[in-house]
Short mmCIF file of C-alpha atoms and ligand atoms in Angstrom, two decimals:
data_model
loop_
_atom_site.label_atom_id
_atom_site.label_comp_id
_atom_site.label_asym_id
_atom_site.label_seq_id
_atom_site.Cartn_x
_atom_site.Cartn_y
_atom_site.Cartn_z
CA UNK Z 1248 -148.03 -106.81 55.24
CA UNK Z 1249 -147.60 -108.54 51.86
CA UNK Z 1250 -146.94 -106.19 48.96
CA UNK Z 1251 -149.58 -106.00 46.25
CA UNK Z 1252 -148.23 -107.23 42.93
CA UNK Z 1253 -149.01 -104.94 40.02
CA UNK Z 1254 -149.51 -105.52 36.30
CA UNK Z 1255 -149.46 -102.32 34.27
CA UNK Z 1256 -151.24 -102.01 30.91
CA UNK Z 1257 -150.33 -99.37 28.32
CA UNK Z 1258 -146.78 -98.01 28.13
CA UNK Z 1259 -147.66 -94.66 26.61
CA UNK Z 1260 -147.04 -91.06 27.56
CA UNK Z 1261 -148.79 -90.88 30.89
CA UNK Z 1262 -147.35 -94.20 32.07
CA UNK Z 1263 -143.75 -93.22 31.41
CA UNK Z 1264 -144.10 -89.62 32.55
CA UNK Z 1265 -146.52 -89.86 35.39
CA UNK Z 1266 -147.46 -93.34 36.63
CA UNK Z 1267 -144.46 -95.67 36.62
CA UNK Z 1268 -142.04 -93.07 38.09
CA UNK Z 1269 -144.38 -92.64 41.08
CA UNK Z 1270 -145.16 -96.28 41.80
CA UNK Z 1271 -141.49 -97.25 41.68
CA UNK Z 1272 -140.45 -94.71 44.35
CA UNK Z 1273 -139.20 -96.37 47.58
CA UNK Z 1274 -142.23 -95.27 49.67
CA UNK Z 1275 -144.64 -96.74 47.10
CA UNK Z 1276 -142.62 -99.95 46.88
CA UNK Z 1277 -143.21 -100.59 50.56
CA UNK Z 1278 -146.80 -101.33 49.50
CA UNK Z 1279 -146.64 -102.58 45.93
CA UNK Z 1280 -144.32 -104.20 43.46
CA UNK Z 1281 -144.35 -103.70 39.69
CA UNK Z 1282 -144.26 -107.27 38.34
CA UNK Z 1283 -145.15 -106.93 34.65
CA UNK Z 1284 -146.10 -104.41 32.00
CA UNK Z 1285 -147.86 -104.81 28.67
CA UNK Z 1286 -148.30 -102.83 25.48
CA UNK Z 1287 -149.41 -103.92 22.01
CA UNK Z 1288 -146.02 -102.60 20.97
CA UNK Z 1289 -143.98 -105.44 22.51
CA UNK Z 1290 -140.64 -103.74 22.02
CA UNK Z 1291 -141.87 -100.70 23.88
CA UNK Z 1292 -143.22 -102.89 26.68
CA UNK Z 1293 -139.82 -104.60 27.00
CA UNK Z 1294 -137.98 -101.26 27.14
CA UNK Z 1295 -140.39 -99.93 29.76
CA UNK Z 1296 -140.05 -103.11 31.86
CA UNK Z 1297 -136.26 -102.64 31.80
CA UNK Z 1298 -136.51 -98.94 32.63
CA UNK Z 1299 -138.79 -99.44 35.64
CA UNK Z 1300 -137.52 -102.80 36.86
CA UNK Z 1301 -140.51 -105.02 36.04
CA UNK Z 1302 -139.74 -108.76 35.78
CA UNK Z 1303 -141.78 -109.38 32.65
CA UNK Z 1304 -143.35 -107.69 29.66
CA UNK Z 1305 -146.15 -108.80 27.35
CA UNK Z 1306 -147.56 -107.58 24.07
CA UNK Z 1307 -151.09 -108.58 24.98
CA UNK Z 1308 -153.39 -107.51 27.79
CA UNK Z 1309 -154.97 -110.98 27.87
CA UNK Z 1310 -151.59 -112.56 28.69
CA UNK Z 1311 -150.86 -109.97 31.38
CA UNK Z 1312 -154.09 -110.69 33.26
CA UNK Z 1313 -153.60 -114.46 33.10
CA UNK Z 1314 -150.51 -114.15 35.33
CA UNK Z 1315 -151.20 -115.82 38.68
CA UNK Z 1316 -148.72 -113.60 40.53
CA UNK Z 1317 -150.57 -110.33 39.81
CA UNK Z 1318 -153.05 -108.92 42.36
CA UNK Z 1319 -154.02 -105.65 40.70
CA UNK Z 1320 -153.95 -104.16 37.23
CA UNK Z 1321 -153.40 -100.51 36.28
CA UNK Z 1322 -155.13 -99.65 33.00
CA UNK Z 1323 -153.53 -96.74 31.11
CA UNK Z 1324 -154.45 -97.61 27.54
CA UNK Z 1325 -156.53 -95.50 25.10
CA UNK Z 1326 -159.97 -94.74 26.53
CA UNK Z 1327 -162.06 -96.88 24.16
CA UNK Z 1328 -160.35 -100.00 25.62
CA UNK Z 1329 -160.95 -99.21 29.30
CA UNK Z 1330 -164.32 -100.82 30.02
CA UNK Z 1331 -163.61 -104.09 28.22
CA UNK Z 1332 -160.14 -104.38 29.80
CA UNK Z 1333 -161.46 -103.54 33.28
CA UNK Z 1334 -164.14 -106.20 32.93
CA UNK Z 1335 -161.62 -108.78 31.65
CA UNK Z 1336 -159.17 -108.06 34.47
CA UNK Z 1337 -161.87 -108.35 37.13
CA UNK Z 1338 -163.11 -111.63 35.70
CA UNK Z 1339 -159.49 -112.87 35.72
CA UNK Z 1340 -159.43 -112.19 39.47
CA UNK Z 1341 -157.53 -108.87 39.56
CA UNK Z 1342 -158.38 -105.65 41.38
CA UNK Z 1343 -158.44 -102.72 38.94
CA UNK Z 1344 -157.35 -99.12 38.71
CA UNK Z 1345 -158.71 -97.65 35.49
CA UNK Z 1346 -157.66 -94.33 34.08
CA UNK Z 1347 -160.32 -91.86 32.97
CA UNK Z 1348 -162.83 -92.16 31.49
CA UNK Z 1349 -163.80 -95.58 32.82
CA UNK Z 1350 -166.17 -96.29 29.90
CA UNK Z 1351 -167.82 -94.62 26.93
CA UNK Z 1352 -171.46 -95.50 27.60
CA UNK Z 1353 -173.74 -96.44 30.49
CA UNK Z 1354 -174.06 -99.94 28.97
CA UNK Z 1355 -170.29 -100.42 29.12
CA UNK Z 1356 -170.17 -99.06 32.67
CA UNK Z 1357 -172.96 -101.46 33.66
CA UNK Z 1358 -170.91 -104.41 32.44
CA UNK Z 1359 -167.97 -103.28 34.58
CA UNK Z 1360 -170.32 -102.86 37.56
CA UNK Z 1361 -171.69 -106.39 37.06
CA UNK Z 1362 -168.13 -107.76 37.02
CA UNK Z 1363 -167.36 -106.00 40.32
CA UNK Z 1364 -170.59 -107.42 41.83
CA UNK Z 1365 -169.85 -110.93 40.55
CA UNK Z 1366 -166.23 -111.01 41.74
CA UNK Z 1367 -166.30 -108.88 44.89
CA UNK Z 1368 -163.01 -107.29 43.77
CA UNK Z 1369 -162.15 -103.60 44.13
CA UNK Z 1370 -162.17 -101.06 41.33
CA UNK Z 1371 -160.99 -97.48 41.64
CA UNK Z 1372 -161.71 -95.22 38.70
CA UNK Z 1373 -159.93 -92.02 37.77
CA UNK Z 1374 -160.15 -89.18 38.25
CA UNK Z 1375 -160.24 -89.29 42.04
CA UNK Z 1376 -161.12 -85.63 42.35
CA UNK Z 1377 -162.75 -86.07 45.73
CA UNK Z 1378 -159.46 -87.40 47.10
CA UNK Z 1379 -158.12 -83.84 46.70
CA UNK Z 1380 -158.19 -82.09 50.09
CA UNK Z 1381 -159.23 -78.80 48.42
CA UNK Z 1382 -162.22 -80.30 46.61
CA UNK Z 1383 -163.42 -82.24 49.65
CA UNK Z 1384 -163.14 -78.96 51.61
CA UNK Z 1385 -165.47 -77.29 49.08
CA UNK Z 1386 -167.94 -80.17 49.41
CA UNK Z 1387 -167.85 -79.85 53.20
CA UNK Z 1388 -168.66 -76.11 53.03
CA UNK Z 1389 -171.47 -76.70 50.52
CA UNK Z 1390 -172.96 -79.50 52.63
CA UNK Z 1391 -172.77 -77.37 55.79
CA UNK Z 1392 -174.87 -74.80 53.94
CA UNK Z 1393 -172.21 -72.05 54.14
CA UNK Z 1394 -173.19 -70.74 50.71
CA UNK Z 1395 -176.95 -71.21 51.08
CA UNK Z 1396 -178.92 -72.84 48.27
CA UNK Z 1397 -176.44 -73.71 45.51
CA UNK Z 1398 -177.82 -72.58 42.18
CA UNK Z 1399 -175.15 -71.66 39.63
CA UNK Z 1400 -171.62 -72.43 38.55
CA UNK Z 1401 -169.20 -73.23 35.80
CA UNK Z 1402 -166.13 -75.33 35.18
CA UNK Z 1403 -163.95 -76.03 32.19
CA UNK Z 1404 -161.04 -78.02 30.86
CA UNK Z 1405 -159.70 -76.41 27.76
CA UNK Z 1406 -156.29 -77.07 26.27
CA UNK Z 1407 -154.59 -76.69 22.92
CA UNK Z 1408 -154.70 -80.37 21.96
CA UNK Z 1409 -152.58 -83.45 22.52
CA UNK Z 1410 -150.18 -82.90 19.65
CA UNK Z 1411 -148.96 -79.67 21.25
CA UNK Z 1412 -148.66 -80.70 24.91
CA UNK Z 1413 -145.29 -80.04 26.49
CA UNK Z 1414 -144.24 -83.67 26.65
CA UNK Z 1415 -144.75 -83.98 22.88
CA UNK Z 1416 -141.84 -81.65 22.14
CA UNK Z 1417 -138.44 -83.24 21.50
CA UNK Z 1418 -137.78 -86.75 20.29
CA UNK Z 1419 -138.16 -88.62 23.56
CA UNK Z 1420 -139.56 -92.03 24.35
CA UNK Z 1421 -142.50 -90.28 25.97
CA UNK Z 1422 -143.69 -88.78 22.72
CA UNK Z 1423 -146.65 -90.72 21.24
CA UNK Z 1424 -148.79 -90.38 18.13
CA UNK Z 1425 -151.93 -88.66 19.49
CA UNK Z 1426 -154.26 -89.72 16.63
CA UNK Z 1427 -156.73 -91.64 18.84
CA UNK Z 1428 -157.33 -88.48 20.88
CA UNK Z 1429 -159.07 -86.97 17.82
CA UNK Z 1430 -160.92 -90.03 16.53
CA UNK Z 1431 -164.19 -91.79 17.36
CA UNK Z 1432 -165.20 -93.36 19.63
CA UNK Z 1433 -163.18 -92.02 22.56
CA UNK Z 1434 -161.39 -88.91 21.32
CA UNK Z 1435 -162.33 -85.34 22.07
CA UNK Z 1436 -161.80 -83.29 25.18
CA UNK Z 1437 -164.64 -84.60 27.35
CA UNK Z 1438 -163.69 -88.24 27.90
CA UNK Z 1439 -160.10 -87.17 28.48
CA UNK Z 1440 -160.36 -83.77 30.22
CA UNK Z 1441 -163.92 -82.56 30.85
CA UNK Z 1442 -164.27 -85.71 32.94
CA UNK Z 1443 -162.17 -83.97 35.66
CA UNK Z 1444 -164.62 -81.08 35.99
CA UNK Z 1445 -167.58 -83.44 35.81
CA UNK Z 1446 -166.18 -85.48 38.70
CA UNK Z 1447 -165.49 -82.29 40.69
CA UNK Z 1448 -168.91 -80.68 40.28
CA UNK Z 1449 -170.83 -83.92 40.85
CA UNK Z 1450 -168.54 -84.86 43.73
CA UNK Z 1451 -169.43 -81.53 45.36
CA UNK Z 1452 -173.08 -81.07 44.35
CA UNK Z 1453 -174.23 -84.68 43.88
CA UNK Z 1454 -175.85 -86.43 40.92
CA UNK Z 1455 -177.06 -84.65 37.78
CA UNK Z 1456 -180.74 -85.05 36.88
CA UNK Z 1457 -180.78 -83.74 33.32
CA UNK Z 1458 -178.28 -82.51 30.74
CA UNK Z 1459 -178.18 -80.56 27.52
CA UNK Z 1460 -175.22 -79.50 25.39
CA UNK Z 1461 -173.84 -77.76 22.32
CA UNK Z 1462 -170.94 -79.47 20.60
CA UNK Z 1463 -168.99 -79.33 17.37
CA UNK Z 1464 -165.65 -79.48 15.57
CA UNK Z 1465 -163.66 -76.25 15.29
CA UNK Z 1466 -160.49 -77.62 13.71
CA UNK Z 1467 -161.05 -80.40 11.19
CA UNK Z 1468 -157.39 -81.17 10.84
CA UNK Z 1469 -154.56 -81.66 13.31
CA UNK Z 1470 -150.90 -82.30 12.64
CA UNK Z 1471 -148.34 -84.50 14.29
CA UNK Z 1472 -144.96 -84.08 12.59
CA UNK Z 1473 -145.72 -84.59 8.87
CA UNK Z 1474 -148.84 -86.56 9.56
CA UNK Z 1475 -152.27 -85.00 8.97
CA UNK Z 1476 -154.98 -86.23 11.36
CA UNK Z 1477 -158.62 -85.91 10.24
CA UNK Z 1478 -160.57 -84.93 13.33
CA UNK Z 1479 -163.69 -87.07 13.90
CA UNK Z 1480 -164.68 -86.23 17.48
CA UNK Z 1481 -166.05 -82.85 18.54
CA UNK Z 1482 -163.29 -80.64 19.90
CA UNK Z 1483 -165.54 -77.99 21.44
CA UNK Z 1484 -168.40 -78.83 23.82
CA UNK Z 1485 -170.45 -76.96 26.42
CA UNK Z 1486 -172.79 -78.87 28.68
CA UNK Z 1487 -175.49 -77.52 30.99
CA UNK Z 1488 -176.10 -79.77 33.98
CA UNK Z 1489 -179.38 -79.60 35.89
CA UNK Z 1490 -178.95 -80.74 39.51
CA UNK Z 1491 -182.62 -80.19 40.39
CA UNK Z 1492 -184.10 -77.37 42.54
CA UNK Z 1493 -183.05 -74.86 39.86
CA UNK Z 1494 -179.33 -75.49 40.31
CA UNK Z 1495 -177.60 -75.28 36.91
CA UNK Z 1496 -173.87 -75.62 36.18
CA UNK Z 1497 -172.14 -75.28 32.82
CA UNK Z 1498 -169.12 -77.45 32.03
CA UNK Z 1499 -166.99 -76.82 28.97
CA UNK Z 1500 -164.26 -78.82 27.33
CA UNK Z 1501 -162.26 -77.80 24.29
CA UNK Z 1502 -159.14 -78.62 22.33
CA UNK Z 1503 -158.66 -75.24 20.74
CA UNK Z 1504 -157.24 -72.54 22.90
CA UNK Z 1505 -157.00 -71.65 26.53
CA UNK Z 1506 -156.39 -68.35 28.22
CA UNK Z 1507 -155.77 -66.46 31.40
CA UNK Z 1508 -159.37 -65.88 32.45
CA UNK Z 1509 -160.60 -69.18 31.01
CA UNK Z 1510 -158.02 -71.68 32.15
CA UNK Z 1511 -157.84 -75.47 32.41
CA UNK Z 1512 -159.47 -76.77 35.57
CA UNK Z 1513 -161.36 -73.61 36.45
CA UNK Z 1514 -164.29 -74.07 38.82
CA UNK Z 1515 -166.70 -71.62 40.45
CA UNK Z 1516 -169.88 -72.49 42.32
CA UNK Z 1517 -172.35 -70.03 43.79
CA UNK Z 1518 -175.25 -70.19 46.20
CA UNK Z 1519 -177.85 -67.81 47.58
CA UNK Z 1520 -175.51 -66.74 50.43
CA UNK Z 1521 -172.03 -66.94 48.89
CA UNK Z 1522 -169.81 -69.06 46.75
CA UNK Z 1523 -166.40 -70.50 46.07
CA UNK Z 1524 -163.97 -69.90 43.23
CA UNK Z 1525 -160.67 -71.59 42.46
CA UNK Z 1526 -158.21 -68.71 42.57
CA UNK Z 1527 -155.09 -70.83 41.98
CA UNK Z 1528 -154.64 -74.25 40.47
CA UNK Z 1529 -151.78 -76.66 40.98
CA UNK Z 1530 -150.46 -77.48 37.51
CA UNK Z 1531 -149.25 -81.00 38.27
CA UNK Z 1532 -152.45 -82.35 39.84
CA UNK Z 1533 -155.03 -79.96 38.42
CA UNK Z 1534 -156.30 -79.65 42.02
CA UNK Z 1535 -157.15 -76.21 43.41
CA UNK Z 1536 -154.30 -74.80 45.49
CA UNK Z 1537 -156.07 -71.63 46.61
CA UNK Z 1538 -159.80 -71.05 47.13
CA UNK Z 1539 -161.64 -67.75 47.24
CA UNK Z 1540 -164.48 -68.12 49.69
CA UNK Z 1541 -167.30 -65.58 49.38
CA UNK Z 1542 -169.50 -65.46 52.46
CA UNK Z 1543 -171.66 -62.81 54.16
CA UNK Z 1544 -170.35 -60.01 51.92
CA UNK Z 1545 -166.68 -60.77 52.66
CA UNK Z 1546 -163.95 -62.56 50.78
CA UNK Z 1547 -161.36 -64.96 52.22
CA UNK Z 1548 -158.49 -66.73 50.48
CA UNK Z 1549 -157.72 -70.25 51.74
CA UNK Z 1550 -154.45 -71.95 50.79
CA UNK Z 1551 -154.85 -75.62 49.88
CA UNK Z 1552 -151.38 -76.85 48.84
CA UNK Z 1553 -151.33 -80.36 47.38
CA UNK Z 1554 -148.91 -81.34 50.16
CA UNK Z 1555 -151.99 -81.39 52.42
CA UNK Z 1556 -152.44 -84.85 50.99
CA UNK Z 1557 -150.41 -87.21 53.22
CA UNK Z 1558 -149.07 -89.25 50.27
CA UNK Z 1559 -147.62 -86.27 48.43
CA UNK Z 1560 -144.14 -85.99 49.86
CA UNK Z 1561 -140.58 -85.86 48.46
CA UNK Z 1562 -140.24 -86.94 44.83
CA UNK Z 1563 -144.02 -87.21 44.42
CA UNK Z 1564 -144.16 -83.41 44.59
CA UNK Z 1565 -141.74 -83.04 41.69
CA UNK Z 1566 -142.91 -85.81 39.34
CA UNK Z 1567 -145.78 -85.18 36.86
CA UNK Z 1568 -149.34 -86.41 37.47
CA UNK Z 1569 -149.19 -86.99 41.25
CA UNK Z 1570 -153.00 -87.23 41.40
CA UNK Z 1571 -152.80 -90.54 39.52
CA UNK Z 1572 -150.42 -91.82 42.18
CA UNK Z 1573 -152.93 -90.78 44.86
CA UNK Z 1574 -155.70 -92.68 43.01
CA UNK Z 1575 -153.57 -95.83 42.69
CA UNK Z 1576 -152.57 -95.80 46.37
CA UNK Z 1577 -156.26 -95.31 47.19
CA UNK Z 1578 -156.92 -98.66 45.48
CA UNK Z 1579 -154.10 -100.24 47.49
CA UNK Z 1580 -155.65 -98.86 50.69
CA UNK Z 1581 -159.15 -100.08 49.74
CA UNK Z 1582 -157.84 -103.59 49.01
CA UNK Z 1583 -155.75 -103.75 52.20
CA UNK Z 1584 -158.37 -102.41 54.57
CA UNK Z 1585 -161.56 -103.57 52.85
CA UNK Z 1586 -162.62 -99.95 52.35
CA UNK Z 1587 -165.19 -98.68 49.86
CA UNK Z 1588 -163.51 -96.51 47.23
CA UNK Z 1589 -164.15 -92.77 47.28
CA UNK Z 1590 -163.11 -92.70 43.61
CA UNK Z 1591 -165.90 -95.17 43.04
CA UNK Z 1592 -167.20 -97.12 40.11
CA UNK Z 1593 -170.69 -95.69 40.78
CA UNK Z 1594 -169.43 -92.10 40.57
CA UNK Z 1595 -167.48 -92.81 37.37
CA UNK Z 1596 -170.52 -94.62 35.87
CA UNK Z 1597 -172.70 -91.58 36.59
CA UNK Z 1598 -170.21 -89.24 34.88
CA UNK Z 1599 -169.99 -91.60 31.90
CA UNK Z 1600 -173.77 -91.39 31.52
CA UNK Z 1601 -173.61 -87.57 31.70
CA UNK Z 1602 -171.00 -87.53 28.91
CA UNK Z 1603 -172.88 -90.01 26.73
CA UNK Z 1604 -176.17 -88.14 27.16
CA UNK Z 1605 -174.48 -84.75 26.54
CA UNK Z 1606 -173.40 -85.90 23.09
CA UNK Z 1607 -176.92 -87.23 22.42
CA UNK Z 1608 -178.42 -83.92 23.57
CA UNK Z 1609 -176.01 -81.93 21.40
CA UNK Z 1610 -176.73 -83.98 18.32
CA UNK Z 1611 -180.52 -84.23 18.76
CA UNK Z 1612 -181.18 -80.83 20.33
CA UNK Z 1613 -183.20 -82.58 23.08
CA UNK Z 1614 -182.24 -82.40 26.78
CA UNK Z 1615 -181.65 -85.87 28.26
CA UNK Z 1616 -182.69 -87.29 31.63
CA UNK Z 1617 -179.92 -88.93 33.67
CA UNK Z 1618 -180.96 -92.22 35.24
CA UNK Z 1619 -177.86 -93.24 37.21
CA UNK Z 1620 -176.85 -91.99 40.61
CA UNK Z 1621 -174.02 -92.59 43.08
N1 NAD N 1116 -151.32 -87.95 28.39
C1 NAD N 1116 -151.68 -87.40 29.55
O1 NAD N 1116 -151.23 -86.33 29.92
C2 NAD N 1116 -152.62 -88.12 30.47
C3 NAD N 1116 -152.73 -87.65 31.75
C4 NAD N 1116 -153.56 -88.29 32.63
C5 NAD N 1116 -154.26 -89.39 32.21
N2 NAD N 1116 -154.18 -89.84 30.91
C6 NAD N 1116 -154.99 -91.00 30.52
O2 NAD N 1116 -154.13 -92.13 30.40
C7 NAD N 1116 -154.60 -93.01 29.37
C8 NAD N 1116 -153.49 -93.20 28.37
O3 NAD N 1116 -153.14 -91.94 27.84
P1 NAD N 1116 -151.73 -91.69 27.12
O4 NAD N 1116 -151.68 -90.25 26.82
O5 NAD N 1116 -150.64 -92.32 27.88
O6 NAD N 1116 -151.96 -92.48 25.74
P2 NAD N 1116 -150.82 -92.98 24.71
O7 NAD N 1116 -151.48 -93.07 23.40
O8 NAD N 1116 -149.59 -92.17 24.89
O9 NAD N 1116 -150.48 -94.44 25.27
C9 NAD N 1116 -151.37 -95.52 25.18
C10 NAD N 1116 -150.52 -96.78 25.12
O10 NAD N 1116 -151.40 -97.91 25.14
C11 NAD N 1116 -150.92 -98.85 24.20
N3 NAD N 1116 -152.01 -99.74 23.81
C12 NAD N 1116 -152.92 -99.58 22.83
N4 NAD N 1116 -153.76 -100.64 22.80
C13 NAD N 1116 -153.38 -101.48 23.79
C14 NAD N 1116 -153.85 -102.73 24.26
N5 NAD N 1116 -154.90 -103.33 23.70
N6 NAD N 1116 -153.22 -103.33 25.29
C15 NAD N 1116 -152.12 -102.74 25.86
N7 NAD N 1116 -151.63 -101.54 25.44
C16 NAD N 1116 -152.26 -100.91 24.43
C17 NAD N 1116 -150.36 -98.00 23.06
O11 NAD N 1116 -149.47 -98.73 22.25
C18 NAD N 1116 -149.71 -96.87 23.84
O12 NAD N 1116 -148.35 -97.16 24.14
C19 NAD N 1116 -155.86 -92.32 28.83
O13 NAD N 1116 -156.96 -92.84 29.52
C20 NAD N 1116 -155.68 -90.87 29.18
O14 NAD N 1116 -156.92 -90.20 29.30
C21 NAD N 1116 -153.35 -89.23 30.05
#
């Protein structure tokens, strides 16, 4: 079968650490071929093209998507660019994989949805949480009614901030100025991190009906080397999601501190007859690797190693961010076999509305109805 030809946009941290190393492995290259990369920093794009064996590099996204020999585009640029770039790529005739979050507002997501409808092309949106065997297992148990009527839960994604992440230490090519992660319109921990928990809980429990939130800035200033970054976006947010039938789940996202009991990617959901808690998390994917199942007064631990996913073999188990690789290969599979994406535009659009309305609720003090579904 003909290989899909890939154009990659954004040669920043995640691309160099976690996307390009995966898609240039021999098993991935049986299905796709990296043809071109782009970054507004043209020199960087050229260096990345050389490093990963792409034929061409561009310093503009518009040029990349005009290439006739590209079938699909991977978007790994700052979040505020995602929706417009996804729409442009679709209208230029390319299938799209867009990193999270897909958009900032429901209006933006609607424009992407219209472009998919108009072109009939495929779009897979990160994060593909429901592609994780462990999370789809939880959904299966919930849907079978093993835990009774689901009514309560919490999830969070809390980290120290982008300037202090491990890959930012040392003077490597991976290191990037994290300023946009603290600025309006797309900074803050929800569009970048809380979006994982939001996809997990909605993937398991279904669409949210109503949301309210508390949100604010804890640290007004961040540092990156000698540079002082004035923080504009809230770095501390708690949302309460109403799923209907008195089922409420809190989701938190913060850029301040994380701990042992409150750790990144935590998830616990309870029903009238039991519940499920993540008891171990895989660091590379952020997927649960052990579940504690509470049922009928007893407790059972289920191992859910990420290698349960058929694509995660060999080098993919040692490289960072293997979940992004799974998402991208999901797009390849959907294009090849005319399948409907599990990591769907509709799901991502719903989560985008939840995020947008959470901020409105936090800043007005009024709970917001959610209109979208998936
Ligand atoms: N950093 C992580 O650990 C991580 C992990 C998973 C997913 N992500 C997601 O990946 C995306 C990128 O994150 P990052 O940390 O790599 O950001 P980054 O700031 O390190 O890199 C973004 C790159 O995009 C380039 N860029 C900016 N405007 C552009 C444009 N118009 N066209 C082409 N390139 C442009 C920048 O020059 C930069 O090289 C975000 O959506 C983020 O949420 C990041």
